[in-house]
JSON list of C-alpha atoms in Angstrom, two decimals:
[
{"chain": "A", "resi": 1, "resn": "MET", "atom": "CA", "xyz": [0.02, 0.05, -0.01]},
{"chain": "A", "resi": 2, "resn": "ALA", "atom": "CA", "xyz": [2.90, 2.46, 0.80]},
{"chain": "A", "resi": 3, "resn": "TYR", "atom": "CA", "xyz": [3.99, 1.97, -2.97]},
{"chain": "A", "resi": 4, "resn": "ILE", "atom": "CA", "xyz": [0.60, 3.48, -4.23]},
{"chain": "A", "resi": 5, "resn": "LYS", "atom": "CA", "xyz": [0.76, 6.22, -1.56]},
{"chain": "A", "resi": 6, "resn": "TYR", "atom": "CA", "xyz": [4.04, 7.34, -2.97]},
{"chain": "A", "resi": 7, "resn": "LYS", "atom": "CA", "xyz": [3.28, 6.73, -6.66]},
{"chain": "A", "resi": 8, "resn": "GLU", "atom": "CA", "xyz": [3.75, 9.48, -8.64]},
{"chain": "A", "resi": 9, "resn": "LEU", "atom": "CA", "xyz": [0.38, 11.01, -10.06]},
{"chain": "A", "resi": 10, "resn": "THR", "atom": "CA", "xyz": [1.66, 11.01, -13.70]},
{"chain": "A", "resi": 11, "resn": "GLN", "atom": "CA", "xyz": [4.65, 11.22, -15.44]},
{"chain": "A", "resi": 12, "resn": "TYR", "atom": "CA", "xyz": [3.41, 12.54, -18.80]},
{"chain": "A", "resi": 13, "resn": "PHE", "atom": "CA", "xyz": [3.04, 16.07, -18.13]},
{"chain": "A", "resi": 14, "resn": "ASN", "atom": "CA", "xyz": [5.81, 17.94, -20.69]},
{"chain": "A", "resi": 15, "resn": "PHE", "atom": "CA", "xyz": [4.49, 21.48, -21.15]},
{"chain": "A", "resi": 16, "resn": "TYR", "atom": "CA", "xyz": [5.86, 23.47, -23.87]},
{"chain": "A", "resi": 17, "resn": "LYS", "atom": "CA", "xyz": [3.97, 26.58, -24.80]},
{"chain": "A", "resi": 18, "resn": "GLU", "atom": "CA", "xyz": [2.87, 29.56, -22.42]},
{"chain": "A", "resi": 19, "resn": "LEU", "atom": "CA", "xyz": [-0.73, 30.42, -22.48]},
{"chain": "A", "resi": 20, "resn": "ASP", "atom": "CA", "xyz": [-2.12, 34.00, -22.55]},
{"chain": "A", "resi": 21, "resn": "ILE", "atom": "CA", "xyz": [-3.65, 34.23, -19.13]},
{"chain": "A", "resi": 22, "resn": "ASN", "atom": "CA", "xyz": [-5.97, 37.03, -20.34]},
{"chain": "A", "resi": 23, "resn": "ASN", "atom": "CA", "xyz": [-7.59, 34.59, -23.16]},
{"chain": "A", "resi": 24, "resn": "LEU", "atom": "CA", "xyz": [-7.88, 31.29, -21.61]},
{"chain": "A", "resi": 25, "resn": "PRO", "atom": "CA", "xyz": [-10.50, 28.90, -22.75]},
{"chain": "A", "resi": 26, "resn": "ASP", "atom": "CA", "xyz": [-13.91, 29.12, -21.12]},
{"chain": "A", "resi": 27, "resn": "TYR", "atom": "CA", "xyz": [-13.66, 25.70, -19.69]},
{"chain": "A", "resi": 28, "resn": "VAL", "atom": "CA", "xyz": [-10.47, 26.59, -17.90]},
{"chain": "A", "resi": 29, "resn": "ASN", "atom": "CA", "xyz": [-12.09, 29.87, -16.50]},
{"chain": "A", "resi": 30, "resn": "GLU", "atom": "CA", "xyz": [-15.05, 27.81, -15.14]},
{"chain": "A", "resi": 31, "resn": "TYR", "atom": "CA", "xyz": [-12.49, 26.25, -12.66]},
{"chain": "A", "resi": 32, "resn": "ILE", "atom": "CA", "xyz": [-11.23, 29.64, -11.38]},
{"chain": "A", "resi": 33, "resn": "ASP", "atom": "CA", "xyz": [-12.96, 31.53, -8.56]},
{"chain": "A", "resi": 34, "resn": "THR", "atom": "CA", "xyz": [-13.63, 35.23, -8.91]},
{"chain": "A", "resi": 35, "resn": "ASN", "atom": "CA", "xyz": [-11.26, 36.10, -6.13]},
{"chain": "A", "resi": 36, "resn": "GLU", "atom": "CA", "xyz": [-8.36, 34.09, -7.42]},
{"chain": "A", "resi": 37, "resn": "LYS", "atom": "CA", "xyz": [-5.43, 35.54, -9.65]},
{"chain": "A", "resi": 38, "resn": "VAL", "atom": "CA", "xyz": [-3.94, 33.53, -12.54]},
{"chain": "A", "resi": 39, "resn": "LEU", "atom": "CA", "xyz": [-0.29, 33.87, -12.48]},
{"chain": "A", "resi": 40, "resn": "ILE", "atom": "CA", "xyz": [0.82, 31.71, -15.01]},
{"chain": "A", "resi": 41, "resn": "GLY", "atom": "CA", "xyz": [-0.37, 29.11, -17.55]},
{"chain": "A", "resi": 42, "resn": "TYR", "atom": "CA", "xyz": [1.24, 26.33, -19.83]},
{"chain": "A", "resi": 43, "resn": "GLY", "atom": "CA", "xyz": [-0.16, 23.67, -22.20]},
{"chain": "A", "resi": 44, "resn": "THR", "atom": "CA", "xyz": [0.43, 20.90, -24.63]},
{"chain": "A", "resi": 45, "resn": "MET", "atom": "CA", "xyz": [-1.70, 20.37, -27.78]},
{"chain": "A", "resi": 46, "resn": "ARG", "atom": "CA", "xyz": [-4.08, 18.95, -25.10]},
{"chain": "A", "resi": 47, "resn": "ASP", "atom": "CA", "xyz": [-2.88, 19.10, -21.62]},
{"chain": "A", "resi": 48, "resn": "LYS", "atom": "CA", "xyz": [-3.30, 22.69, -19.45]},
{"chain": "A", "resi": 49, "resn": "PHE", "atom": "CA", "xyz": [-1.31, 23.75, -16.45]},
{"chain": "A", "resi": 50, "resn": "ILE", "atom": "CA", "xyz": [-2.80, 26.84, -14.48]},
{"chain": "A", "resi": 51, "resn": "LEU", "atom": "CA", "xyz": [-1.29, 28.28, -11.67]},
{"chain": "A", "resi": 52, "resn": "THR", "atom": "CA", "xyz": [-3.21, 30.79, -9.45]},
{"chain": "A", "resi": 53, "resn": "ASP", "atom": "CA", "xyz": [-2.50, 32.43, -6.18]},
{"chain": "A", "resi": 54, "resn": "ARG", "atom": "CA", "xyz": [-4.45, 29.67, -4.49]},
{"chain": "A", "resi": 55, "resn": "LYS", "atom": "CA", "xyz": [-4.21, 26.49, -6.50]},
{"chain": "A", "resi": 56, "resn": "ILE", "atom": "CA", "xyz": [-2.71, 24.41, -9.31]},
{"chain": "A", "resi": 57, "resn": "ILE", "atom": "CA", "xyz": [-5.10, 23.16, -11.78]},
{"chain": "A", "resi": 58, "resn": "LEU", "atom": "CA", "xyz": [-4.32, 20.25, -14.32]},
{"chain": "A", "resi": 59, "resn": "PHE", "atom": "CA", "xyz": [-6.46, 19.38, -17.19]},
{"chain": "A", "resi": 60, "resn": "ASP", "atom": "CA", "xyz": [-5.28, 15.88, -18.21]},
{"chain": "A", "resi": 61, "resn": "VAL", "atom": "CA", "xyz": [-6.69, 14.89, -21.54]},
{"chain": "A", "resi": 62, "resn": "ARG", "atom": "CA", "xyz": [-6.28, 10.95, -22.29]},
{"chain": "A", "resi": 63, "resn": "GLY", "atom": "CA", "xyz": [-7.09, 8.68, -24.73]},
{"chain": "A", "resi": 64, "resn": "ILE", "atom": "CA", "xyz": [-6.74, 8.84, -28.60]},
{"chain": "A", "resi": 65, "resn": "SER", "atom": "CA", "xyz": [-10.06, 10.74, -29.09]},
{"chain": "A", "resi": 66, "resn": "GLY", "atom": "CA", "xyz": [-9.51, 12.92, -26.06]},
{"chain": "A", "resi": 67, "resn": "LYS", "atom": "CA", "xyz": [-12.95, 12.10, -24.53]},
{"chain": "A", "resi": 68, "resn": "HIS", "atom": "CA", "xyz": [-11.41, 10.97, -21.11]},
{"chain": "A", "resi": 69, "resn": "LYS", "atom": "CA", "xyz": [-10.39, 14.10, -19.28]},
{"chain": "A", "resi": 70, "resn": "ARG", "atom": "CA", "xyz": [-9.27, 14.46, -15.41]},
{"chain": "A", "resi": 71, "resn": "ILE", "atom": "CA", "xyz": [-9.06, 17.70, -13.83]},
{"chain": "A", "resi": 72, "resn": "HIS", "atom": "CA", "xyz": [-6.44, 17.80, -10.92]},
{"chain": "A", "resi": 73, "resn": "PHE", "atom": "CA", "xyz": [-6.81, 20.49, -8.12]},
{"chain": "A", "resi": 74, "resn": "PHE", "atom": "CA", "xyz": [-3.96, 21.12, -5.84]},
{"chain": "A", "resi": 75, "resn": "PRO", "atom": "CA", "xyz": [-4.45, 23.80, -3.14]},
{"chain": "A", "resi": 76, "resn": "ILE", "atom": "CA", "xyz": [-0.92, 25.41, -2.57]},
{"chain": "A", "resi": 77, "resn": "THR", "atom": "CA", "xyz": [-1.51, 24.98, 1.05]},
{"chain": "A", "resi": 78, "resn": "SER", "atom": "CA", "xyz": [-1.16, 20.88, 0.44]},
{"chain": "A", "resi": 79, "resn": "ILE", "atom": "CA", "xyz": [2.35, 21.43, -0.99]},
{"chain": "A", "resi": 80, "resn": "SER", "atom": "CA", "xyz": [4.82, 20.07, 1.64]},
{"chain": "A", "resi": 81, "resn": "SER", "atom": "CA", "xyz": [7.81, 20.43, -0.59]},
{"chain": "A", "resi": 82, "resn": "CYS", "atom": "CA", "xyz": [9.14, 21.60, -4.07]},
{"chain": "A", "resi": 83, "resn": "ALA", "atom": "CA", "xyz": [12.06, 21.32, -6.16]},
{"chain": "A", "resi": 84, "resn": "LEU", "atom": "CA", "xyz": [13.11, 22.85, -9.30]},
{"chain": "A", "resi": 85, "resn": "ASP", "atom": "CA", "xyz": [15.27, 20.76, -11.49]},
{"chain": "A", "resi": 86, "resn": "PHE", "atom": "CA", "xyz": [17.25, 22.91, -14.30]},
{"chain": "A", "resi": 87, "resn": "LYS", "atom": "CA", "xyz": [18.43, 21.36, -17.68]},
{"chain": "A", "resi": 88, "resn": "ILE", "atom": "CA", "xyz": [19.67, 22.87, -20.66]},
{"chain": "A", "resi": 89, "resn": "LYS", "atom": "CA", "xyz": [16.09, 23.63, -22.36]},
{"chain": "A", "resi": 90, "resn": "GLU", "atom": "CA", "xyz": [14.01, 22.25, -19.80]},
{"chain": "A", "resi": 91, "resn": "ILE", "atom": "CA", "xyz": [12.89, 22.91, -16.10]},
{"chain": "A", "resi": 92, "resn": "GLY", "atom": "CA", "xyz": [11.17, 20.19, -13.99]},
{"chain": "A", "resi": 93, "resn": "LEU", "atom": "CA", "xyz": [8.91, 20.98, -11.01]},
{"chain": "A", "resi": 94, "resn": "LEU", "atom": "CA", "xyz": [8.92, 18.24, -8.49]},
{"chain": "A", "resi": 95, "resn": "LEU", "atom": "CA", "xyz": [6.21, 18.64, -5.66]},
{"chain": "A", "resi": 96, "resn": "SER", "atom": "CA", "xyz": [5.15, 16.51, -2.78]},
{"chain": "A", "resi": 97, "resn": "LEU", "atom": "CA", "xyz": [2.23, 16.89, -1.64]},
{"chain": "A", "resi": 98, "resn": "ASP", "atom": "CA", "xyz": [0.60, 16.34, 2.02]},
{"chain": "A", "resi": 99, "resn": "SER", "atom": "CA", "xyz": [-1.50, 13.25, 0.70]},
{"chain": "A", "resi": 100, "resn": "GLY", "atom": "CA", "xyz": [1.66, 11.54, -0.12]},
{"chain": "A", "resi": 101, "resn": "TYR", "atom": "CA", "xyz": [1.43, 12.09, -3.73]},
{"chain": "A", "resi": 102, "resn": "GLN", "atom": "CA", "xyz": [4.42, 13.29, -5.86]},
{"chain": "A", "resi": 103, "resn": "LEU", "atom": "CA", "xyz": [3.95, 15.21, -8.85]},
{"chain": "A", "resi": 104, "resn": "ARG", "atom": "CA", "xyz": [6.53, 16.14, -11.59]},
{"chain": "A", "resi": 105, "resn": "LEU", "atom": "CA", "xyz": [5.79, 18.70, -14.22]},
{"chain": "A", "resi": 106, "resn": "ASN", "atom": "CA", "xyz": [8.12, 19.38, -17.13]},
{"chain": "A", "resi": 107, "resn": "PHE", "atom": "CA", "xyz": [8.42, 22.46, -19.14]},
{"chain": "A", "resi": 108, "resn": "THR", "atom": "CA", "xyz": [10.33, 22.03, -22.29]},
{"chain": "A", "resi": 109, "resn": "ASN", "atom": "CA", "xyz": [11.46, 24.40, -24.96]},
{"chain": "A", "resi": 110, "resn": "MET", "atom": "CA", "xyz": [12.48, 27.11, -22.25]},
{"chain": "A", "resi": 111, "resn": "ASN", "atom": "CA", "xyz": [14.84, 29.75, -22.78]},
{"chain": "A", "resi": 112, "resn": "PRO", "atom": "CA", "xyz": [16.46, 31.61, -19.72]},
{"chain": "A", "resi": 113, "resn": "THR", "atom": "CA", "xyz": [13.97, 34.20, -19.44]},
{"chain": "A", "resi": 114, "resn": "ASP", "atom": "CA", "xyz": [11.08, 31.35, -19.54]},
{"chain": "A", "resi": 115, "resn": "LYS", "atom": "CA", "xyz": [12.93, 29.52, -16.57]},
{"chain": "A", "resi": 116, "resn": "VAL", "atom": "CA", "xyz": [13.24, 32.71, -14.69]},
{"chain": "A", "resi": 117, "resn": "LYS", "atom": "CA", "xyz": [9.51, 33.24, -14.79]},
{"chain": "A", "resi": 118, "resn": "ILE", "atom": "CA", "xyz": [8.61, 29.98, -13.58]},
{"chain": "A", "resi": 119, "resn": "ARG", "atom": "CA", "xyz": [11.14, 30.12, -10.78]},
{"chain": "A", "resi": 120, "resn": "THR", "atom": "CA", "xyz": [9.86, 33.43, -9.74]},
{"chain": "A", "resi": 121, "resn": "PHE", "atom": "CA", "xyz": [6.27, 32.32, -9.64]},
{"chain": "A", "resi": 122, "resn": "PHE", "atom": "CA", "xyz": [6.97, 29.34, -7.35]},
{"chain": "A", "resi": 123, "resn": "THR", "atom": "CA", "xyz": [9.69, 31.09, -5.19]},
{"chain": "A", "resi": 124, "resn": "GLU", "atom": "CA", "xyz": [6.51, 33.81, -4.64]},
{"chain": "A", "resi": 125, "resn": "ILE", "atom": "CA", "xyz": [4.02, 30.63, -3.87]},
{"chain": "A", "resi": 126, "resn": "VAL", "atom": "CA", "xyz": [6.36, 28.80, -1.63]},
{"chain": "A", "resi": 127, "resn": "ASN", "atom": "CA", "xyz": [7.18, 32.31, 0.13]},
{"chain": "A", "resi": 128, "resn": "LYS", "atom": "CA", "xyz": [3.51, 33.09, 0.68]},
{"chain": "A", "resi": 129, "resn": "LYS", "atom": "CA", "xyz": [2.97, 29.35, 2.05]},
{"chain": "A", "resi": 130, "resn": "CYS", "atom": "CA", "xyz": [5.91, 29.70, 4.45]},
{"chain": "A", "resi": 131, "resn": "LEU", "atom": "CA", "xyz": [4.47, 32.93, 5.72]},
{"chain": "A", "resi": 132, "resn": "LYS", "atom": "CA", "xyz": [1.08, 31.61, 6.64]},
{"chain": "A", "resi": 133, "resn": "ILE", "atom": "CA", "xyz": [2.45, 28.55, 8.61]}
]
């Protein structure tokens, strides 16, 4: 049972394009509260990653036809630790959650400016969480 508890949620999120946070699809905006501020968004052809000042939302589209969709919500307060993994054109975000799940999000085709942007947002989130404890 311990293996399942610590098994990664998914290993296949490889985001490569930044989304315009002022022009998100309607189905994404339905999951964002009016009091929340969207900080950043990334996507693939199918999947989406949204970071707000309160939570992380992952839109995971599965199957060849894309008819199976799963939406994951992770409150910022449930993050117990995080790490940034820098590579040449990639940055990986490794999150450990209070539930025991570990999540890895890869951002590919990143230039140095993109890497700084992701690092800045997550440093801000971690600092806000630490101040609330």
